[in-house]
Coordinates of C-alpha atoms and ligand atoms in Angstrom, one line a residue:
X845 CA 0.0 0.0 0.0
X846 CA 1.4 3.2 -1.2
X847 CA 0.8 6.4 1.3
X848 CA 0.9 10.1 0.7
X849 CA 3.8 12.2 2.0
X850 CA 1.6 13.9 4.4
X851 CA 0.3 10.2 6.0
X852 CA 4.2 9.8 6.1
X853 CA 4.9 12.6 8.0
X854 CA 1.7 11.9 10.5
X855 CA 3.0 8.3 11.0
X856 CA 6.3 9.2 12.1
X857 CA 5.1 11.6 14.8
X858 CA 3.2 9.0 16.1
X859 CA 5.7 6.3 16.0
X860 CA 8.5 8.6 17.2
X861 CA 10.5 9.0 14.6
X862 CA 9.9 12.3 13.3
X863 CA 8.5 15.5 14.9
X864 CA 7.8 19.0 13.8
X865 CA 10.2 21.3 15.0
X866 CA 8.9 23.4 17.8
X867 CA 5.9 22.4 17.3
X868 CA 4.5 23.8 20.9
X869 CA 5.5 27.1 19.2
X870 CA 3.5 26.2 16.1
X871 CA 6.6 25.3 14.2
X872 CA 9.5 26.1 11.5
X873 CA 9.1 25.2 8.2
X874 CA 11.7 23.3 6.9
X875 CA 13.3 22.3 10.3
X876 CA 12.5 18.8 12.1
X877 CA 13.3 17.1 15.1
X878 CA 14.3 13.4 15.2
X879 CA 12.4 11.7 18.5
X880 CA 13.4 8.4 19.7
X881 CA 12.6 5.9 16.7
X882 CA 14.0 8.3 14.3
X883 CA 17.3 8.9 16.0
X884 CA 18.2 5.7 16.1
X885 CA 17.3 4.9 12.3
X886 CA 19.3 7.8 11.1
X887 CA 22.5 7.2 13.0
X888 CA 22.2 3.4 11.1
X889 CA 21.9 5.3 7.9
X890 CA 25.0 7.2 8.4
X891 CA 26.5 4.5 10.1
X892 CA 26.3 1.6 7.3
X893 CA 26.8 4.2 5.1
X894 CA 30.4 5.3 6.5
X895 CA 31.2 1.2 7.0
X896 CA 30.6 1.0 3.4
X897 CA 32.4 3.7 2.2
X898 CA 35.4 4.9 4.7
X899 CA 36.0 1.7 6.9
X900 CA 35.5 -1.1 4.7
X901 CA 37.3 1.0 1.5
X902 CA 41.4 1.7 1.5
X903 CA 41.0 4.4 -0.9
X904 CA 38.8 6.7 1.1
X905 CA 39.5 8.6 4.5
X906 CA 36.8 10.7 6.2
X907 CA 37.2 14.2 7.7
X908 CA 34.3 16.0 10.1
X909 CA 34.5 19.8 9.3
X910 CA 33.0 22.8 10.7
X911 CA 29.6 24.2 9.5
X912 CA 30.8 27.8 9.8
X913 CA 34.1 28.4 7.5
X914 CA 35.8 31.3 6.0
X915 CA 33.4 33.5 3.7
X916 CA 35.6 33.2 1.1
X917 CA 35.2 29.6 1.0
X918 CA 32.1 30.4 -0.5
X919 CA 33.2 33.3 -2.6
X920 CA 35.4 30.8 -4.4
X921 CA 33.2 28.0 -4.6
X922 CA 30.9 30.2 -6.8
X923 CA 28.1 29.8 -4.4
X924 CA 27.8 33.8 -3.2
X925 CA 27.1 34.3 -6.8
X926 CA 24.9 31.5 -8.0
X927 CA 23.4 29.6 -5.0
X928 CA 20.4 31.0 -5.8
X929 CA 17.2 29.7 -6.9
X930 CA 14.4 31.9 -9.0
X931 CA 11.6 33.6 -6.6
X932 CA 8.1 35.1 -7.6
X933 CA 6.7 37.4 -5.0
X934 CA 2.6 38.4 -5.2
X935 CA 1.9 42.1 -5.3
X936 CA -0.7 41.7 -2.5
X937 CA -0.2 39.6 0.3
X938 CA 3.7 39.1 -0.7
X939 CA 3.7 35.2 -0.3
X940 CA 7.2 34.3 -2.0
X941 CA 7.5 31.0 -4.3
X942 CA 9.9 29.0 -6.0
X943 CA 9.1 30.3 -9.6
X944 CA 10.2 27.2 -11.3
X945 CA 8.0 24.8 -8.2
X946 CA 4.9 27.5 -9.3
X947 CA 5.5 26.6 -13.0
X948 CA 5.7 23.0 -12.7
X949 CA 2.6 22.8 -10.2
X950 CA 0.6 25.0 -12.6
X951 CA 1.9 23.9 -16.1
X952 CA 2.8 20.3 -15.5
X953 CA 6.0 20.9 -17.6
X954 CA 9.6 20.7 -16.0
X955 CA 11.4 24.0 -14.9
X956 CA 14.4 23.2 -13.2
X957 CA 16.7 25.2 -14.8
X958 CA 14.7 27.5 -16.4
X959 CA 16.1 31.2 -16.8
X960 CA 14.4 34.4 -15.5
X961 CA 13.3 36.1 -18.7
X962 CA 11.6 32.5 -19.6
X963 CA 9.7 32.4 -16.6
X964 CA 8.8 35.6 -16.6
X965 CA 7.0 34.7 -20.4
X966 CA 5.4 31.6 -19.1
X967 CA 3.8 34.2 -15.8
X968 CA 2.9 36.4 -18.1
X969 CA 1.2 34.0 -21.0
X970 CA -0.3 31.7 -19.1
X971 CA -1.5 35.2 -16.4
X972 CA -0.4 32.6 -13.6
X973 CA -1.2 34.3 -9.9
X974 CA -1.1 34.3 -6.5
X975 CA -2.2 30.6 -5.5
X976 CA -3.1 32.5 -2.0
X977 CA -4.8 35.5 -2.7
X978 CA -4.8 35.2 -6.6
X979 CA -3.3 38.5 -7.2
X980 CA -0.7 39.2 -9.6
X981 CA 3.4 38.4 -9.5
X982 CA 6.3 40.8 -9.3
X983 CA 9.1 40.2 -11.8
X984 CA 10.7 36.9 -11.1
X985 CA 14.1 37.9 -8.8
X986 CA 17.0 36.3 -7.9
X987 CA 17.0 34.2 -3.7
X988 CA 20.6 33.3 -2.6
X989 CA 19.8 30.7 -0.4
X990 CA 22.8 30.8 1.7
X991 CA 22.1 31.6 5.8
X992 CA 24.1 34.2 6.7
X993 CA 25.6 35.0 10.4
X994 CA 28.0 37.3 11.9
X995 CA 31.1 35.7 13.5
X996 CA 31.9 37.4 16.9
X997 CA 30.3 40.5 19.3
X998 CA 29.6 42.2 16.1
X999 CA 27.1 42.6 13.3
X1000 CA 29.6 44.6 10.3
X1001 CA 29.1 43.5 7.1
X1002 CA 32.8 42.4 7.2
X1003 CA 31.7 39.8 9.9
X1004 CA 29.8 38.0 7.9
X1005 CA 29.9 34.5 7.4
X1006 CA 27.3 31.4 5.9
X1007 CA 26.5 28.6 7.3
X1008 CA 27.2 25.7 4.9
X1009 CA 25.1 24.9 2.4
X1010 CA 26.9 21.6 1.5
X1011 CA 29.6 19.6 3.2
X1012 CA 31.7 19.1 -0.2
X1013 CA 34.0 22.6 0.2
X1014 CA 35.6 21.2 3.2
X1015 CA 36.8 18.2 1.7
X1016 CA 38.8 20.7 -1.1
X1017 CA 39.6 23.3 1.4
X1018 CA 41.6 20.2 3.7
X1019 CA 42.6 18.6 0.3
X1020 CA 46.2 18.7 0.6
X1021 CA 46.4 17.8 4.4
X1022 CA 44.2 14.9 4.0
X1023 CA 46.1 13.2 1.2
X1024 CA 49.3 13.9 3.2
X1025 CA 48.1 12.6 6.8
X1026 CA 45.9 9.8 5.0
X1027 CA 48.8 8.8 2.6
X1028 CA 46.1 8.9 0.1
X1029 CA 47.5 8.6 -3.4
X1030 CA 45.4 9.2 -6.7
X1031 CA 42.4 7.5 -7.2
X1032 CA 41.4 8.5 -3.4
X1033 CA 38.2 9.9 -2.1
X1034 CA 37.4 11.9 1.0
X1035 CA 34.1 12.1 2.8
X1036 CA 32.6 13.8 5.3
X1037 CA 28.9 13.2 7.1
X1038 CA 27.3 16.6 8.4
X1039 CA 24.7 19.4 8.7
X1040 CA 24.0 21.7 6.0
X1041 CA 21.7 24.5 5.5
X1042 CA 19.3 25.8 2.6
X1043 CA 17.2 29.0 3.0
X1044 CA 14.8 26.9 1.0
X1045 CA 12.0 29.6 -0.4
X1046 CA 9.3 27.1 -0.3
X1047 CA 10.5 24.0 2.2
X1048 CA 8.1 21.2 1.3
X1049 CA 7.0 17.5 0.9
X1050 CA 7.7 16.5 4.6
X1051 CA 11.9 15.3 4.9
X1052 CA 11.8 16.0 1.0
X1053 CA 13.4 19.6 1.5
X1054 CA 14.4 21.4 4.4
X1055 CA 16.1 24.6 5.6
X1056 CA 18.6 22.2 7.3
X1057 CA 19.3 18.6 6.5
X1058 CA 22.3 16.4 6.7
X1059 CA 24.5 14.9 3.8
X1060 CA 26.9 11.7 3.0
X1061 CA 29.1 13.1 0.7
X1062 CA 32.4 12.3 -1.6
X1063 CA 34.2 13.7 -3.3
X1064 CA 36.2 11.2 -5.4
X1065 CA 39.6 12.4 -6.9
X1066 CA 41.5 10.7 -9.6
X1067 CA 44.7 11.6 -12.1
X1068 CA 43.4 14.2 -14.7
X1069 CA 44.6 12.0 -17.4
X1070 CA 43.4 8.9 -16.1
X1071 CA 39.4 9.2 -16.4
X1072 CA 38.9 6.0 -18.6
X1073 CA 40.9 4.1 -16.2
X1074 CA 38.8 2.5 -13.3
X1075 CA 40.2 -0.2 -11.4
X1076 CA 37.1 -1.1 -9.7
X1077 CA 34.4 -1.3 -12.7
X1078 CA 34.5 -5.3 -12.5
X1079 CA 33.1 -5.0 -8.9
X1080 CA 29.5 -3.5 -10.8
X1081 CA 29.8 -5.5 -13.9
X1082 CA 26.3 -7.4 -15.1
X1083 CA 24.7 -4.9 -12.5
X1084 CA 21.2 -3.2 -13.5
X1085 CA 20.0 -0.1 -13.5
X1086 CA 16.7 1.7 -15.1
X1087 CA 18.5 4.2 -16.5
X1088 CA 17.1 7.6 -17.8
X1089 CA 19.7 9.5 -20.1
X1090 CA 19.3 13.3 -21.3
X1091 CA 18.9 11.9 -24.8
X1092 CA 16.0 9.7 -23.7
X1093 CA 13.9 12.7 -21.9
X1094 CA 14.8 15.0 -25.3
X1095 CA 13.3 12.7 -27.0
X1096 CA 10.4 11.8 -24.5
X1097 CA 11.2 8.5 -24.4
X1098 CA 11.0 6.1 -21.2
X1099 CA 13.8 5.0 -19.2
X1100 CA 15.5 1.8 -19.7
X1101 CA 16.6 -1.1 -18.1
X1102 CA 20.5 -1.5 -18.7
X1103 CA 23.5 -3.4 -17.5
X1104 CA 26.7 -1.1 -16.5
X1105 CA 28.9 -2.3 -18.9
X1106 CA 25.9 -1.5 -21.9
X1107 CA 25.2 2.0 -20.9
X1108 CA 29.2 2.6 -20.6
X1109 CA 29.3 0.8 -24.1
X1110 CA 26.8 3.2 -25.7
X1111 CA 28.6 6.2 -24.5
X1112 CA 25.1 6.9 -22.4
X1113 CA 27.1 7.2 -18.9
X1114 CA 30.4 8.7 -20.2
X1115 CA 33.1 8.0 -17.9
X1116 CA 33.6 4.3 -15.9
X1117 CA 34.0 6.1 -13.1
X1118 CA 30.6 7.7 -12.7
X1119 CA 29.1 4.3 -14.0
X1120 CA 31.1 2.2 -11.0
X1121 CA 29.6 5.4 -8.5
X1122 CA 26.0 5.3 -9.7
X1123 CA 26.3 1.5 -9.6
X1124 CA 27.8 1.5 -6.4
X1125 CA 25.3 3.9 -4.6
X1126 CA 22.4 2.5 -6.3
X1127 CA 23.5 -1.2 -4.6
X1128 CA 24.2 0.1 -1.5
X1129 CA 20.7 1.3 -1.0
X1130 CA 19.3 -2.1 -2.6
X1131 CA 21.2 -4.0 -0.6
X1132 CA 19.7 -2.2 2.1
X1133 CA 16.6 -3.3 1.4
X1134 CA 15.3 -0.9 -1.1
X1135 CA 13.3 -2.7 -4.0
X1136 CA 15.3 -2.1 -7.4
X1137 CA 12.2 -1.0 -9.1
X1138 CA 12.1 1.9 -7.3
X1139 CA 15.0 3.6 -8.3
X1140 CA 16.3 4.9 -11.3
X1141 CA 19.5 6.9 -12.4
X1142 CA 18.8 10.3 -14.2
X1143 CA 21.2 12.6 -16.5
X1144 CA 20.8 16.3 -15.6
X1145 CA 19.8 18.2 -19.0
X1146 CA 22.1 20.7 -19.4
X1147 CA 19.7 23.7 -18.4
X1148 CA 19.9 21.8 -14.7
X1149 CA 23.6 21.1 -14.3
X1150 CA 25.4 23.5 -11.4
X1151 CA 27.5 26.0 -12.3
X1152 CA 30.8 23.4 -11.3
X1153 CA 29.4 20.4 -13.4
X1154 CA 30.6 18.9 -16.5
X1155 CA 27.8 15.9 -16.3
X1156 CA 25.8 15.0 -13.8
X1157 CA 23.8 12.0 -13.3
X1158 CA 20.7 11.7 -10.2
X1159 CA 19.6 8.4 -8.4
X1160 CA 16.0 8.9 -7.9
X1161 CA 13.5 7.4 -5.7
X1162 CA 9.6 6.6 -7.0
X1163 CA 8.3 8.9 -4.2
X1164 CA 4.3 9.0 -4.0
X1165 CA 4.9 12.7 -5.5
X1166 CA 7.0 11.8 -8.0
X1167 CA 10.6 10.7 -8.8
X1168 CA 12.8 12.7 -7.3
X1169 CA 16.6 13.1 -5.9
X1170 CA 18.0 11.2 -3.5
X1171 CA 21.7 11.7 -4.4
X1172 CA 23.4 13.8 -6.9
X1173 CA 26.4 12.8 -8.5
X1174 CA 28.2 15.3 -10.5
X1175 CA 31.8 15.0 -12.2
X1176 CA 33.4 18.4 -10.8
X1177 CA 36.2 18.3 -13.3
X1178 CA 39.1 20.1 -11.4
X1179 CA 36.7 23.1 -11.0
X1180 CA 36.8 23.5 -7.1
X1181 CA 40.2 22.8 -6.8
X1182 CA 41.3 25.7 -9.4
X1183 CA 39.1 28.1 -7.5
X1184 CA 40.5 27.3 -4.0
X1185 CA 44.2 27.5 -5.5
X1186 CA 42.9 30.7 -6.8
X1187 CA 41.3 32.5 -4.0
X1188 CA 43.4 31.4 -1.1
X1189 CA 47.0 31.3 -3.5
X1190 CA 47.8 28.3 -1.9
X1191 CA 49.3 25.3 -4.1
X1192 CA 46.5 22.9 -4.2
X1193 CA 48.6 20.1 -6.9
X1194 CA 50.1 16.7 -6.0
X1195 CA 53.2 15.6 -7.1
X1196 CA 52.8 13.0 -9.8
X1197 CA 55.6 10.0 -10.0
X1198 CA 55.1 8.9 -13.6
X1199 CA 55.2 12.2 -14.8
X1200 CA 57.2 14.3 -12.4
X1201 CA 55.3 17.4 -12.4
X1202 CA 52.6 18.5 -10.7
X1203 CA 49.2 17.8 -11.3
X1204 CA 45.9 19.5 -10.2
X1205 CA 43.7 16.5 -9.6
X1206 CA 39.7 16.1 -10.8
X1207 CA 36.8 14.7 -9.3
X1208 CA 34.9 12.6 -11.9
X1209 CA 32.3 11.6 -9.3
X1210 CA 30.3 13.4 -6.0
X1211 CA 28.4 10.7 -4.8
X1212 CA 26.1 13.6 -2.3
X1213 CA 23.5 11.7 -0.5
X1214 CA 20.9 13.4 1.5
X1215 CA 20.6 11.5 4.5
X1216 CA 17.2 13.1 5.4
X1217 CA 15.8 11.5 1.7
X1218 CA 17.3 8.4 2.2
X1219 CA 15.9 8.2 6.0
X1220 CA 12.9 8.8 3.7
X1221 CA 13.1 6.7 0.9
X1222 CA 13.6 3.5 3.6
X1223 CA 11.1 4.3 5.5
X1224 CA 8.9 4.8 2.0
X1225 CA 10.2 1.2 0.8
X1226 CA 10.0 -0.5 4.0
X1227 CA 6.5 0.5 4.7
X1228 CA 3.7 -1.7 4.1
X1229 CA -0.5 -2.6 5.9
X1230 CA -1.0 -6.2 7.1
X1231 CA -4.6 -6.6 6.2
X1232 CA -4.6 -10.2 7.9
X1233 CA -2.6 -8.2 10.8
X1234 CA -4.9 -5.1 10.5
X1235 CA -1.7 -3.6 11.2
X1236 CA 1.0 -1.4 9.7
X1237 CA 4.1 -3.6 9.2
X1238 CA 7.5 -1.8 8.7
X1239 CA 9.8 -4.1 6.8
X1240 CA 13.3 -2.0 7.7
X1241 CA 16.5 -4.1 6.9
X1242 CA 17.6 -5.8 10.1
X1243 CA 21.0 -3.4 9.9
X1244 CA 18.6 -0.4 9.6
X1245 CA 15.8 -1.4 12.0
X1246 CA 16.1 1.3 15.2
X1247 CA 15.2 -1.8 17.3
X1248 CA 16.5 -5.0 16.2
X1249 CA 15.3 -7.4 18.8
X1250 CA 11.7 -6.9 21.1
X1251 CA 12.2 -9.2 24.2
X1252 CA 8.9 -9.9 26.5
X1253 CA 8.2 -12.0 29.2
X1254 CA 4.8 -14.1 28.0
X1255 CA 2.9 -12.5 31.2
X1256 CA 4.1 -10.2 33.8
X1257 CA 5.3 -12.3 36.6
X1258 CA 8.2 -14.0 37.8
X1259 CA 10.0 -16.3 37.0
X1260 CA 9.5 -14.9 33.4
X1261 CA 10.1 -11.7 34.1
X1262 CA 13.9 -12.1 35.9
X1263 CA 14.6 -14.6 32.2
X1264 CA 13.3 -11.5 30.4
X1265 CA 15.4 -9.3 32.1
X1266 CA 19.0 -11.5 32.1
X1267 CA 17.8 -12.2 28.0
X1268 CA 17.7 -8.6 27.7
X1269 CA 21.1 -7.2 29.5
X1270 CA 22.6 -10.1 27.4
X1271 CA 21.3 -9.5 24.0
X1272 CA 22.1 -5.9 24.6
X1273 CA 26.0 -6.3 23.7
X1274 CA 25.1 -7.1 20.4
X1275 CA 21.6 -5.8 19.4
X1276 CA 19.7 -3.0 19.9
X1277 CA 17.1 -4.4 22.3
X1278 CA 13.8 -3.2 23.5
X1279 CA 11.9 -5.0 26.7
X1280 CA 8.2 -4.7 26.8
X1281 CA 6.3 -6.5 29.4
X1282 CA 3.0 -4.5 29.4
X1283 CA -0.4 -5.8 27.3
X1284 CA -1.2 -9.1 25.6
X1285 CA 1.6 -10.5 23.7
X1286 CA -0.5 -9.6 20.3
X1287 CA -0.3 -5.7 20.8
X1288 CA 3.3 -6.2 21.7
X1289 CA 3.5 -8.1 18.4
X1290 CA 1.4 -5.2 16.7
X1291 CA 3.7 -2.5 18.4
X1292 CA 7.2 -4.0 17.1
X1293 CA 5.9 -4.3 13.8
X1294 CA 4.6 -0.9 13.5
X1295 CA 8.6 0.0 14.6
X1296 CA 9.6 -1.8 12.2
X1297 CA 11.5 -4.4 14.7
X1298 CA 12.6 -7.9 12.4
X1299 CA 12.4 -10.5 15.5
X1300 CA 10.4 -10.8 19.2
X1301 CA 11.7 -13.2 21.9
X1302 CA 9.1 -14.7 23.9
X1303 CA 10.4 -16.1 27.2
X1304 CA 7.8 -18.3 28.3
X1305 CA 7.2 -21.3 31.3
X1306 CA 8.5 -24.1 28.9
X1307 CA 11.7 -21.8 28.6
X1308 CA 12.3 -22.2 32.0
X1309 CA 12.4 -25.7 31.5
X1310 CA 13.6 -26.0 27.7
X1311 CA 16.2 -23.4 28.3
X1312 CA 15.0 -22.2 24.9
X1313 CA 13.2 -18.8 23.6
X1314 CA 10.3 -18.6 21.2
X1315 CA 11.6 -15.9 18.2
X1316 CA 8.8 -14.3 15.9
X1317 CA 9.7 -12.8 12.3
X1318 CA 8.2 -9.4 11.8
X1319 CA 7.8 -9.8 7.5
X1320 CA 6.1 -13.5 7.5
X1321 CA 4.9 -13.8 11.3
X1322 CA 6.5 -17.1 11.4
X1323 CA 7.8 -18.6 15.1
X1324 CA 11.0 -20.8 15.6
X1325 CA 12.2 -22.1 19.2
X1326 CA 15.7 -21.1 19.8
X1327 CA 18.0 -22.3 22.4
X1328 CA 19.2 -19.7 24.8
X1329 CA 23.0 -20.6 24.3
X1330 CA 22.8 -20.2 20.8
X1331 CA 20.4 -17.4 20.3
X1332 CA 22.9 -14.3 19.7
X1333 CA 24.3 -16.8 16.9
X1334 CA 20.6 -17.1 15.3
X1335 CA 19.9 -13.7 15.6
X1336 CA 23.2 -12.7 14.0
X1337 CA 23.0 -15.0 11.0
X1338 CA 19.4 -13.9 10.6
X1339 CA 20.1 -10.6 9.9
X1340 CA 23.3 -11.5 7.8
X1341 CA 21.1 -13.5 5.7
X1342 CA 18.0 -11.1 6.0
X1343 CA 16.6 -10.4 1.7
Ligands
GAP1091 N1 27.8 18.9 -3.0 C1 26.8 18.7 -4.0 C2 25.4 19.0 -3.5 O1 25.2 19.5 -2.4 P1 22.9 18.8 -4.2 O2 22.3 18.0 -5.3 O3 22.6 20.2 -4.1 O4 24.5 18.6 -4.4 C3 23.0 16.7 -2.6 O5 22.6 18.1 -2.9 C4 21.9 16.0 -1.9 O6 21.6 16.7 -0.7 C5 20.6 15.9 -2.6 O7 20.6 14.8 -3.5 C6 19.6 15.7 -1.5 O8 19.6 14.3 -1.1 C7 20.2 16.5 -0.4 N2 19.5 17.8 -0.3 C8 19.8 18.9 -1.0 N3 19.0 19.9 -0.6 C9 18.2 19.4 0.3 C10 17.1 20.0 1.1 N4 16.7 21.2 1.0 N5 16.5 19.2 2.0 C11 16.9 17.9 2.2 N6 17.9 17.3 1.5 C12 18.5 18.1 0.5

């Protein structure tokens, strides 16, 4: 069963996972407060994320940089001068929209992209207004959508400073020390996992967009030269992707169904390294547990592409809205670099052996996830109604699940209870473990599913006896007895195994 956005959002206030911020105050739009359910959830997101792509990976180091840097971090990276996105403002009541989110909603064509002088046309042609007070626009004008803030007891001009609107600078403004402390040498990524802040004009759609909102991001570096040469393209090879080129959406065509090595063969994805990324990001949230047929990998059209991008390629997600983001992945050429060297006059090059001279180094690939949208798009995917259960069941991987493991005494009374208990403090080592001893053991059931828990232990009189547990699976209901001794093994291998 598919649900809207808004029945989303409703059902993780009332689970716990998500709340509006403020909300006693009547809220922020575009700010949101993780409660206990959520928490948990997102710190496995960022954790299996960073497993996959820092620990378990030799050619990637993390960093953790600062959300306030120097202004002219920002200066360089082009974003004082085009982080901005196209605003119409009504004449009467002065609501302020997203021009090209007004044109989409009210023409049903796309606008990302689309210039000023264009929109203004479209507002004029069509005599779009006011969706509140259907009153007439002002000339579409420019939104930088940077927050600003004034660093120290002043409030000069020349004390300004932005929070960040994406993680990536820090990884080019520590380049150099990185490479040299990680003795990182070329291919090598860095990534970073942190806060980032949009003065979105129109913050909508729930997670979707927010003022502030956390990314995974990396940016991938490699020999300027060496773009065709990708030691790692056999790890995606026969892998599948829908895939959705510019050429195809030109040509209104639909997206197709292709193997990596095809779509690299046709000169559809143009580099192997942005077809081993896409491939790579696209498995890792599969093998997560997000169905295949939900996601799709989409070429920017070259009104869309960021002022620093060369090509850049989407994963989407089938939301209930529509497809939409979930990670962009641009090839940055040696565009960030240059401007830093630039700006600060520092040397930003690495030394290279083969040729010995020095080399300014490009990143063909910026896997950017938004952990907010991918919090989203597994709780999307995961969510499903029991009607046999009359029940919402949330089918979260085991890895992901905020509780893995429910552990209840059958009734509340001892000697069930002191099992419960010893169960619980051990299981807790290894698990995340929640102990519930309240209500019949059906609403407990009904409860952990709804959480999205995989497995419930029932300690019952025959355990006393048996020395064994009874374990229920959340997705098919089904009950195995376990022996006590060996149930951390069980519970391990089940979620191992877990498809
Ligand atoms: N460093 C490149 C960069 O920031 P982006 O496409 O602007 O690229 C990357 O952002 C990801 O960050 C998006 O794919 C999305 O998942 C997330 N993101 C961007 N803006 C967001 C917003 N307002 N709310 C929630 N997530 C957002």
């Amino acid at each position: 069963m598919t649900i809207t956005i808004d029945e989303m959002a409703a059902f993780c206030k009332k689970k716990g996972f998500v709340y509006n911020n403020s909300e006693i105050y009547g809220g922020m739009a575009g700010f949101w407060d993780y409660g206990p359910m959520g928490v948990e959830l997102k710190n496995n997101i960022k954790a299996a994320w960073w497993k996959k792509h820092v620990r378990e990976r030799e050619d990637i180091s993390g960093i953790d940089g600062a959300i306030i840097t120097h202004p002219e971090v920002w200066v360089a990276s082009g974003h004082v001068a085009s982080f901005i996105d196209l605003m119409l403002e009504c004449t009467k009541c002065s609501e302020k929209m997203r021009a090209d989110h007004l044109i989409e909603d009210a023409l049903k064509i796309p606008a990302d992209g689309m210039k000023a002088a264009e929109i203004n046309v479209l507002v004029a042609k069509h005599k779009l207004v006011c969706p509140k007070c259907k009153s007439p626009f002002k000339e579409v004008h420019d939104f930088n959508l940077m927050f600003q803030t004034h660093v120290g007891p002043t409030e000069d001009k020349a004390a300004t400073a932005y929070l960040r609107p994406e993680t990536a600078q820090l990884m080019f403004t520590n380049f150099k020390l990185v490479a040299e402390n990680a003795r990182l040498k070329l291919p090598f990524g860095i990534a970073q996992i942190g806060r980032a802040f949009r003065n979105e004009i129109s913050p909508r759609n729930f997670l979707f967009r927010c003022r502030e909102f956390e990314q995974m991001e990396i940016e991938y570096f490699i020999h300027p030269d060496k773009a065709s040469d990708c030691p790692y393209l056999g790890d995606v090879e026969g892998y599948e992707m829908l895939v959705y080129s510019a050429a195809m959406q030109a040509k209104e065509e639909e997206p197709k169904q292709m193997k990596v090595e095809d779509a690299l063969k046709k000169g559809i994805i143009k580099t192997p390294w942005h077809a081993y990324w896409l491939a790579t990001e696209h498995k890792w949230f599969v093998d997560l547990g997000v169905k295949p047929e939900h996601l799709r990998i989409r070429q920017h059209l070259d009104t869309e592409k960021s002022h620093y991008a060369l090509d850049t390629w989407d994963l989407e997600y089938k939301f209930p809205f529509a497809w939409k983001e979930i990670l962009g992945m641009a090839n940055r050429t040696d565009f960030d670099l240059q401007q830093h060297i630039k700006h600060s006059g520092k040397d930003l090059s690495l030394f290279d052996e083969e040729s010995k001279k020095k080399i300014v180094p490009h990143v063909v690939a910026e896997p950017s996830f938004g952990v907010d949208r991918a919090f989203l798009v597994f709780m999307f995917d995961a969510y499903s109604y029991d009607k046999e259960r009359d029940n919402v069941v949330l089918k979260l991987h085991p890895k992901l699940a905020p509780v893995q493991v429910g552990v209840f005494p059958l009734i509340k009374k001892e000697p069930l209870i002191e099992l419960s208990r010893s169960l619980f403090q051990d299981l807790k080592k290894n698990f995340t473990i929640f102990y519930d001893a309240s209500g019949s053991i059906g609403r407990r059931y009904a409860r952990q599913d709804e959480a999205g828990t995989p497995f419930c232990v029932t300690v019952d009189f025959d355990s006393l006896e048996d020395k064994s547990v009874t374990v229920r699976m959340r997705d098919t209901t089904e009950q195995k007895r376990v022996k006590i001794e060996g149930l951390s093994e069980f519970l391990e291998h089940a979620i191992e195994q877990y498809k």
